[in-house]
PDB file of C-alpha atoms in Angstrom:
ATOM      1  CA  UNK A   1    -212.030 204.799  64.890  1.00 93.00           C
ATOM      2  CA  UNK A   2    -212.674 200.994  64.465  1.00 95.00           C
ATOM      3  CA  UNK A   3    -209.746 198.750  63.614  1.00 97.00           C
ATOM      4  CA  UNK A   4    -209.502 195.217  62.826  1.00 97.00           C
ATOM      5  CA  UNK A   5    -206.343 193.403  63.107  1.00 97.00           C
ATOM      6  CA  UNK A   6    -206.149 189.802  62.138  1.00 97.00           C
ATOM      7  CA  UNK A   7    -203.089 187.800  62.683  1.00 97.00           C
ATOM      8  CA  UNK A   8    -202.222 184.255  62.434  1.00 98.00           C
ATOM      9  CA  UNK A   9    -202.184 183.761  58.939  1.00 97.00           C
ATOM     10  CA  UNK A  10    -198.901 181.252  57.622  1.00 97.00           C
ATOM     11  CA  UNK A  11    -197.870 178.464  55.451  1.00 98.00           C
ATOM     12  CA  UNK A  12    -198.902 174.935  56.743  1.00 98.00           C
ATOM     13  CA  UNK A  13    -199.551 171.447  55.150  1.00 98.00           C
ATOM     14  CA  UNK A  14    -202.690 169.344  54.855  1.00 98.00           C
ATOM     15  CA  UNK A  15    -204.060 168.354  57.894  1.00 98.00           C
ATOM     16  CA  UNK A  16    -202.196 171.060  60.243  1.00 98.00           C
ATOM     17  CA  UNK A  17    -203.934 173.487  62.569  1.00 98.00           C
ATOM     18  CA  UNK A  18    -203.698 177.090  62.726  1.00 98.00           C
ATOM     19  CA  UNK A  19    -205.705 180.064  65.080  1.00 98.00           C
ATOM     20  CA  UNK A  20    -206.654 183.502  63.751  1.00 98.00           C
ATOM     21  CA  UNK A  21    -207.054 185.768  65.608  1.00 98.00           C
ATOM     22  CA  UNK A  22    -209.090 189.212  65.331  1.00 98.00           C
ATOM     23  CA  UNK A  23    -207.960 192.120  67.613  1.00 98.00           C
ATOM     24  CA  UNK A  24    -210.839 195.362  67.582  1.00 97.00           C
ATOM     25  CA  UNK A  25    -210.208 198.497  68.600  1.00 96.00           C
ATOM     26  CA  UNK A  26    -212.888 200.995  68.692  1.00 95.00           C
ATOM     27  CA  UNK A  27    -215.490 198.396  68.750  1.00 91.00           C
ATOM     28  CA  UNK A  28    -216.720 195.991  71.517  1.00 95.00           C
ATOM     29  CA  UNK A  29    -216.739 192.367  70.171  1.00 96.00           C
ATOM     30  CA  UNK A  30    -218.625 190.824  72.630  1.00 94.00           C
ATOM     31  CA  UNK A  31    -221.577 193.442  71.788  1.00 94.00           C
ATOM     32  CA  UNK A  32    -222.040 192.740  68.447  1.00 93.00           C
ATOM     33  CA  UNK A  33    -221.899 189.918  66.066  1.00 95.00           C
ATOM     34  CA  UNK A  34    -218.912 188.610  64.616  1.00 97.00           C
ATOM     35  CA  UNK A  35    -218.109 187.293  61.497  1.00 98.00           C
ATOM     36  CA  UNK A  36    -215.146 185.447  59.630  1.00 98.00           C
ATOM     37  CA  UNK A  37    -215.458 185.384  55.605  1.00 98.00           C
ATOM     38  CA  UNK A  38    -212.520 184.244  53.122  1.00 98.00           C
ATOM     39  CA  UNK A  39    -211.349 184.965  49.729  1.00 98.00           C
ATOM     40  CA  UNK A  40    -209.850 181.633  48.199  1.00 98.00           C
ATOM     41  CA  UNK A  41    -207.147 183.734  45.296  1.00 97.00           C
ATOM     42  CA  UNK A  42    -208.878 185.099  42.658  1.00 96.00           C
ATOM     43  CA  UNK A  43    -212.399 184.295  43.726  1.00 98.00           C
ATOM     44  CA  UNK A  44    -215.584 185.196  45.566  1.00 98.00           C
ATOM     45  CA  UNK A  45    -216.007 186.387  49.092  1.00 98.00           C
ATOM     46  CA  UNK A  46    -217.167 182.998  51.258  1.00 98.00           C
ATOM     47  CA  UNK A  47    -218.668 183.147  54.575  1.00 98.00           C
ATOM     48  CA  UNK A  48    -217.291 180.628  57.422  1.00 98.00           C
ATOM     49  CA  UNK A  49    -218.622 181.420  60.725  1.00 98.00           C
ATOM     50  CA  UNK A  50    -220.545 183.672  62.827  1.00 97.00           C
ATOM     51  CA  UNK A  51    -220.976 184.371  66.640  1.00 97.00           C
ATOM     52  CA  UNK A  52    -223.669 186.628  67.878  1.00 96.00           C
ATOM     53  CA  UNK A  53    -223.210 188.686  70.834  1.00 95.00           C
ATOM     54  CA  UNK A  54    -225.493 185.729  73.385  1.00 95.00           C
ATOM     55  CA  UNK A  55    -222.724 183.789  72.206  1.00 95.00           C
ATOM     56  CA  UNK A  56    -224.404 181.315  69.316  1.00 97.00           C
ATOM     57  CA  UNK A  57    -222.142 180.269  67.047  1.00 98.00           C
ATOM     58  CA  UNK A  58    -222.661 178.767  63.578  1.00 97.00           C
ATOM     59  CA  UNK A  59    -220.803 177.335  60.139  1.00 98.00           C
ATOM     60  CA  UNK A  60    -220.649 177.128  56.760  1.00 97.00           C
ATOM     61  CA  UNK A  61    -220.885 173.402  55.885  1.00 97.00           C
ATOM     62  CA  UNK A  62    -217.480 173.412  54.262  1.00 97.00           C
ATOM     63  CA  UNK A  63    -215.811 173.913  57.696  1.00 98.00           C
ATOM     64  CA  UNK A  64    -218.319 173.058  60.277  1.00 98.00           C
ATOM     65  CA  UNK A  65    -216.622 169.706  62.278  1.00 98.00           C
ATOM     66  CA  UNK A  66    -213.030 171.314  61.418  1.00 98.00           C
ATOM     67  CA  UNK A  67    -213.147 174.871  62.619  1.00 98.00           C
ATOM     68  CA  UNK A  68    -214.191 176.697  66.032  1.00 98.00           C
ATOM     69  CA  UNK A  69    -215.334 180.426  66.485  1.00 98.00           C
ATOM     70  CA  UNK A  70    -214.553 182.099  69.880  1.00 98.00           C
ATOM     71  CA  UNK A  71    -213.981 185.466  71.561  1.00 97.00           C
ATOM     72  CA  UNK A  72    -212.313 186.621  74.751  1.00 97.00           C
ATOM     73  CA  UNK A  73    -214.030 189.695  76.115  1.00 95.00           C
ATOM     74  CA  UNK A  74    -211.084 190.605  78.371  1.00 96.00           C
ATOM     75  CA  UNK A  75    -208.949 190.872  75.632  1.00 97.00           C
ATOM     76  CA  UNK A  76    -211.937 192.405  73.023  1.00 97.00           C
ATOM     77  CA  UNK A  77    -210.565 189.754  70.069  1.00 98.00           C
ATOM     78  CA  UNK A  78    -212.104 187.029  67.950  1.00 98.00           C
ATOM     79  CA  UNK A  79    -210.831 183.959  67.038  1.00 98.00           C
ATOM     80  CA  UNK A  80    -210.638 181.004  64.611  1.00 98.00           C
ATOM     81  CA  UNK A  81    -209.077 177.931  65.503  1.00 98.00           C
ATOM     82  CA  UNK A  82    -208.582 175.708  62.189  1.00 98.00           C
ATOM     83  CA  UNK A  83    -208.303 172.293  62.411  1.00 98.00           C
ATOM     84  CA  UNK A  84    -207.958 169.629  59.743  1.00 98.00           C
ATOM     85  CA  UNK A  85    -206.847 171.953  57.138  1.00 98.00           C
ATOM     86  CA  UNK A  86    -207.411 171.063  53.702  1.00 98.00           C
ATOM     87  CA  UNK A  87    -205.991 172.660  50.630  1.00 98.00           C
ATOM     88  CA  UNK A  88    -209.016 174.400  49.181  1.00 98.00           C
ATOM     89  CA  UNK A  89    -208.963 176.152  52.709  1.00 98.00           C
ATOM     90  CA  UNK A  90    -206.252 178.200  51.400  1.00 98.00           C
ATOM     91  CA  UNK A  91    -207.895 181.933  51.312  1.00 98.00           C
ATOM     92  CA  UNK A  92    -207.691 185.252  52.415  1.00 98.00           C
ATOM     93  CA  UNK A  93    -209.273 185.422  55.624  1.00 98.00           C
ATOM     94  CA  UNK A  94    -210.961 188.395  56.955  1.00 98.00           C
ATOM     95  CA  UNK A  95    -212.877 189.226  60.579  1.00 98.00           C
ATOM     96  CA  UNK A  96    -215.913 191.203  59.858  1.00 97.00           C
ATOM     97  CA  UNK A  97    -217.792 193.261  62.693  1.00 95.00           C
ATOM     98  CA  UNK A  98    -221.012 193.630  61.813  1.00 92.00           C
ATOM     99  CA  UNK A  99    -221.096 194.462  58.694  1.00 87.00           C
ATOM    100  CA  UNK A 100    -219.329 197.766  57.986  1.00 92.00           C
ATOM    101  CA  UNK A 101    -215.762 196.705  59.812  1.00 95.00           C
ATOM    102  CA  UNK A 102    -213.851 194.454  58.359  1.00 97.00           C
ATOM    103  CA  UNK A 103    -209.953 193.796  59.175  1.00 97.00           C
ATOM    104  CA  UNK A 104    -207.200 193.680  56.481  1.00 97.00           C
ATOM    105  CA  UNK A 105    -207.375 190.275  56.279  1.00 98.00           C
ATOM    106  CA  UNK A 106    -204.479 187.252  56.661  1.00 98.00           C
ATOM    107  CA  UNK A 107    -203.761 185.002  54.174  1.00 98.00           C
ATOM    108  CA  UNK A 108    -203.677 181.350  54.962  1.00 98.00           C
ATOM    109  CA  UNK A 109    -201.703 179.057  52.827  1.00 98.00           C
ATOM    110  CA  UNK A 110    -202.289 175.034  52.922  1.00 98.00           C
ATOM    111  CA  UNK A 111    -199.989 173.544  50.955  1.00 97.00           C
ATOM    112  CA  UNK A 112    -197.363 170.453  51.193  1.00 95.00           C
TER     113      UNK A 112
ATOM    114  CA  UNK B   1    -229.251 177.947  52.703  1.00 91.00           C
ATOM    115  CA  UNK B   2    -230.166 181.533  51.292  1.00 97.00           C
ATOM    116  CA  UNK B   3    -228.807 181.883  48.179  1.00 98.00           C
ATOM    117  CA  UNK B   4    -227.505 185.596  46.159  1.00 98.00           C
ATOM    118  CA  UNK B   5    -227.574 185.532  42.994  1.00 98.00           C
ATOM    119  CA  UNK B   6    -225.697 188.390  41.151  1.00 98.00           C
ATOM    120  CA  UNK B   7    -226.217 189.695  37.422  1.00 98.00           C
ATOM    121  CA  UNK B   8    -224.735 190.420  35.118  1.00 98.00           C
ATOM    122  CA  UNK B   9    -221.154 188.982  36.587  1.00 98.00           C
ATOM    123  CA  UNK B  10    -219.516 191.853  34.647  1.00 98.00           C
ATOM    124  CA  UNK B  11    -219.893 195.384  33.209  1.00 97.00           C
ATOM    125  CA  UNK B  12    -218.044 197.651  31.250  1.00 98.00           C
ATOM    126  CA  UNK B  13    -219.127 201.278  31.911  1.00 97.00           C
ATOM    127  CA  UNK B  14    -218.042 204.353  29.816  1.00 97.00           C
ATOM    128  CA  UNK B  15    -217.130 207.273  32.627  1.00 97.00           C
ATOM    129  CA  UNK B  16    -220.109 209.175  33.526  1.00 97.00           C
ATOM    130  CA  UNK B  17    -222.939 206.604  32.200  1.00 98.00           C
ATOM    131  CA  UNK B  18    -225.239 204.846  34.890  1.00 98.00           C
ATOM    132  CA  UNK B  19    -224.636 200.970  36.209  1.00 98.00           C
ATOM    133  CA  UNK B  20    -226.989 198.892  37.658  1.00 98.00           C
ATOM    134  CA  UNK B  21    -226.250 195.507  39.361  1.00 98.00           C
ATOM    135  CA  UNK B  22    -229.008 192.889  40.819  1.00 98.00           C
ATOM    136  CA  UNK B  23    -228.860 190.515  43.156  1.00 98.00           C
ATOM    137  CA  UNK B  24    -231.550 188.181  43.245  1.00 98.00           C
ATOM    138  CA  UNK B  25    -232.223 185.742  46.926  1.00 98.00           C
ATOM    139  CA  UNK B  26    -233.347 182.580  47.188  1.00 98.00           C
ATOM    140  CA  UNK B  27    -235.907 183.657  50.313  1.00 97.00           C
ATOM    141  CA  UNK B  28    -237.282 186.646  51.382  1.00 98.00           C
ATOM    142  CA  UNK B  29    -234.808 188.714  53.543  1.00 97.00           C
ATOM    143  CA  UNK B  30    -237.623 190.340  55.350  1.00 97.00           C
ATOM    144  CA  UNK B  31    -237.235 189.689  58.925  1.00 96.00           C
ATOM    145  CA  UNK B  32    -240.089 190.203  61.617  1.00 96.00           C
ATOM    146  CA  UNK B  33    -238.603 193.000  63.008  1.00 95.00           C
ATOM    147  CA  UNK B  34    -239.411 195.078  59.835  1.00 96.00           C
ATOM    148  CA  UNK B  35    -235.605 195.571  58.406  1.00 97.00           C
ATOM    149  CA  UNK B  36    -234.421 193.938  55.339  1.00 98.00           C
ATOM    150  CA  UNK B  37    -231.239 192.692  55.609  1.00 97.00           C
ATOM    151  CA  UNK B  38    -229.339 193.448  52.528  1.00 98.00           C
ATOM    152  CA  UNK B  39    -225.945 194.648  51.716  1.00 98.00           C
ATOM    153  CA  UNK B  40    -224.099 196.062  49.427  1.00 98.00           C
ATOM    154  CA  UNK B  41    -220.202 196.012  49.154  1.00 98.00           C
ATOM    155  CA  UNK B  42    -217.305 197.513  46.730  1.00 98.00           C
ATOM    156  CA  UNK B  43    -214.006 195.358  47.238  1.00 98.00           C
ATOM    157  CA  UNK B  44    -211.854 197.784  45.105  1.00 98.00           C
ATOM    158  CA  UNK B  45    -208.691 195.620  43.981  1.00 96.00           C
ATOM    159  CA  UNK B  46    -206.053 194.463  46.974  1.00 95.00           C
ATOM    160  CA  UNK B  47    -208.484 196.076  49.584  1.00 97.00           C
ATOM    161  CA  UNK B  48    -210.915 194.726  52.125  1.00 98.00           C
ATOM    162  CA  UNK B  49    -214.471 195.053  50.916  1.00 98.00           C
ATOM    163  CA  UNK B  50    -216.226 198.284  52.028  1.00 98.00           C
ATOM    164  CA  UNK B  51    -219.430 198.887  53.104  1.00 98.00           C
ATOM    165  CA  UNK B  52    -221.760 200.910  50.380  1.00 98.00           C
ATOM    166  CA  UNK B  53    -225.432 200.301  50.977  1.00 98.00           C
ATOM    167  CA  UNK B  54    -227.318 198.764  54.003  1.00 98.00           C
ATOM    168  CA  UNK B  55    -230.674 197.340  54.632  1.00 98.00           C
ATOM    169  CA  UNK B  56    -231.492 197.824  51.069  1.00 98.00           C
ATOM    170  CA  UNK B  57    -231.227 201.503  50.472  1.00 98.00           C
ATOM    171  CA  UNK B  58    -229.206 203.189  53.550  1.00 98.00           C
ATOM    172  CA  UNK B  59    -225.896 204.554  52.333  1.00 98.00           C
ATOM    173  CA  UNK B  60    -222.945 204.446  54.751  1.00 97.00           C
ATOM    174  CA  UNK B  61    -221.143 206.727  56.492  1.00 96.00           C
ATOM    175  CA  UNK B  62    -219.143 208.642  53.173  1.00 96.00           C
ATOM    176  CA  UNK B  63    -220.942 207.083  50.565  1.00 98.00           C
ATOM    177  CA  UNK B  64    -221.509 208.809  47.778  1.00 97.00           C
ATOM    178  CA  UNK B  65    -225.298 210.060  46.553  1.00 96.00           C
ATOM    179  CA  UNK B  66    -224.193 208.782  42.801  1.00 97.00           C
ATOM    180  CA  UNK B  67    -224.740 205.103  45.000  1.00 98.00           C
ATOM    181  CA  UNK B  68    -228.621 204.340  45.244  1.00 98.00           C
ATOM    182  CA  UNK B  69    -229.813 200.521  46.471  1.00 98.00           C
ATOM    183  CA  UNK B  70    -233.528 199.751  45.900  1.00 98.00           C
ATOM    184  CA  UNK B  71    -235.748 196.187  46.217  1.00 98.00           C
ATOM    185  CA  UNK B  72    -237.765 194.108  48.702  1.00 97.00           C
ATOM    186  CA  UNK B  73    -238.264 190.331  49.215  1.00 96.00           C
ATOM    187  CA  UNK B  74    -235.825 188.782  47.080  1.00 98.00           C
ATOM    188  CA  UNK B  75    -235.250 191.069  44.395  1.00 98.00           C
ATOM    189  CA  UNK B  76    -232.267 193.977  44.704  1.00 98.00           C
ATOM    190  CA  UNK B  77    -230.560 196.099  42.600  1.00 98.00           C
ATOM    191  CA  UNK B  78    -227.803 198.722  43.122  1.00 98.00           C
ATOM    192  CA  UNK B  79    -227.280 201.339  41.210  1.00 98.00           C
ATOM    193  CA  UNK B  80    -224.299 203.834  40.120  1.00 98.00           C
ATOM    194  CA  UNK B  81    -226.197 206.954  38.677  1.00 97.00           C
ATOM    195  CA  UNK B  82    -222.634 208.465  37.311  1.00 97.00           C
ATOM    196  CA  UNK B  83    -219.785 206.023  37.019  1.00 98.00           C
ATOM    197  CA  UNK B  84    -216.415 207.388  37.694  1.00 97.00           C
ATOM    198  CA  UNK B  85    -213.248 205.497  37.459  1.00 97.00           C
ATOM    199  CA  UNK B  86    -213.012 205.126  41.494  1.00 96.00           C
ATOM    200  CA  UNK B  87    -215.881 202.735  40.764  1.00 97.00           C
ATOM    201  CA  UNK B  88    -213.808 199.928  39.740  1.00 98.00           C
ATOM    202  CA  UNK B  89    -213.828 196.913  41.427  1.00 98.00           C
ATOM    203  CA  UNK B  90    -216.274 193.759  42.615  1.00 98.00           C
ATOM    204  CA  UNK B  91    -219.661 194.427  44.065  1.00 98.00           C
ATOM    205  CA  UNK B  92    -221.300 192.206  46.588  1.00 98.00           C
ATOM    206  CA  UNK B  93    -224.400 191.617  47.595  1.00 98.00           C
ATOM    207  CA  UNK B  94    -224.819 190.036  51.216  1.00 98.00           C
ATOM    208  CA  UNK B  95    -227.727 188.972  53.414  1.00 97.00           C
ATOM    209  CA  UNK B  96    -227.576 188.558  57.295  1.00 96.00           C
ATOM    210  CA  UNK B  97    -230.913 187.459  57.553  1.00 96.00           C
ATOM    211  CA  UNK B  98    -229.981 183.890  58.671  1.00 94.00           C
ATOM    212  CA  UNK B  99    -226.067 183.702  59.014  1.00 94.00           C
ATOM    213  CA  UNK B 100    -224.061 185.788  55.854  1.00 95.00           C
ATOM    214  CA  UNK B 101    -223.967 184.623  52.380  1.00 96.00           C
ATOM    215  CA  UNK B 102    -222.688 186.416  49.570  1.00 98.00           C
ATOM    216  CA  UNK B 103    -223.414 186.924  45.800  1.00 98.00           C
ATOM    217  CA  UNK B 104    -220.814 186.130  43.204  1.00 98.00           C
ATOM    218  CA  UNK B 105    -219.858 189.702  42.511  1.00 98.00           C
ATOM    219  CA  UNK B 106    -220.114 191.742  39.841  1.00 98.00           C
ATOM    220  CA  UNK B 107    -216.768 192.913  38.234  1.00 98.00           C
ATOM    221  CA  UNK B 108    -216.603 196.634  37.096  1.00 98.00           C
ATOM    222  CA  UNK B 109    -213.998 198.087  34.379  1.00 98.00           C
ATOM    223  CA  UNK B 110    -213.861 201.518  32.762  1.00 96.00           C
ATOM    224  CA  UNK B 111    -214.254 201.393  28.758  1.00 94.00           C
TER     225      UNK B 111
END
């Protein structure tokens, strides 16, 4: 069975940093492209960053500059490292594998 | 960027009627390799969103047959042949054609 476990998720103020991170189960990250997508409260799902499995990585334009995508195959999890955090960055945030996997999701809060 | 857009942005379906949601892209999601990526997800409320329908018209693993997705190019549509009141919830569309983008969703209620 796949599982998706994201952690990380907290309470911190404009301009603070924070890392995600994505453990899998069941499911090899570095074989397969990885995803992160958010949920700001109440509204739409928004995609933020991708890496394929050679290890490309891309952003949306509301983050690109601010956050960083990365995986350590020893340790088969995902990452987002969030820098610069702004208060319409405050979302749900989910790790996607593939498409059919997605975790449970960790909700981020920026506010002062 | 590829752009999904969704109508209508909400339905209200009497138990047992049919639904039918499209999602219309900005570019063709045809890729080279023959597949068109398009996706179809069910984010039932305070769950993750769940895989329904993939490259256009494969259902997932569990889906139910009452779940049908059809289209090519940029036009989609997915539809519910028999609504039940499991259905509720917001449907996605999604193309991984270049990157992930999403449609607005499409909110589903019971009358």
């Amino acid at each position: 069975e796949v599982q998706l476990v994201e952690s990380g998720g907290g309470l911190i103020q404009p301009g603070g940093s924070l890392r995600l991170s994505c453990a899998a189960s069941g499911f090899t990250v570095s074989s397969n492209y990885m995803s992160w997508v958010r949920q700001a409260p109440g509204k739409g799902l928004e995609w933020v960053s991708i890496i394929y499995s050679g290890g490309n990585t891309y952003y949306a334009d509301s983050v690109r500059g601010r956050f960083t995508i990365s995986r350590d195959n020893s340790k088969n999890t995902l990452y987002l490292q969030m820098n610069s955090l702004r208060v319409e960055d405050t979302a749900v945030y989910y790790c996607v594998g593939r498409t059919p996997y997605w975790g449970q999701g960790t909700l981020v809060t920026v506010s002062s | 960027d590829i752009v999904l857009t969704q109508t209508p942005l909400s339905l209200s379906v009497t138990p047992g009627q049919p639904a039918s949601i499209s999602c219309k892209s900005s570019q063709s999601l045809l890729h080279s390799d023959g597949k068109t990526y398009l996706f179809w997800y069910l984010q039932k409320p305070g769950q993750s969103p769940q895989l329904l329908i993939y490259e256009v018209s494969s259902r997932f693993s569990g889906v139910p047959d009452r779940f049908s997705g059809s289209g090519s190019g940029t036009d989609f549509t997915l539809n519910i042949s028999r609504v039940e009141a499991d259905d509720v919830g917001v449907y996605y569309c999604m193309q991984t054609i270049r990157y992930q983008t999403f449609g607005q969703g499409t909110k589903l209620e019971i009358k």
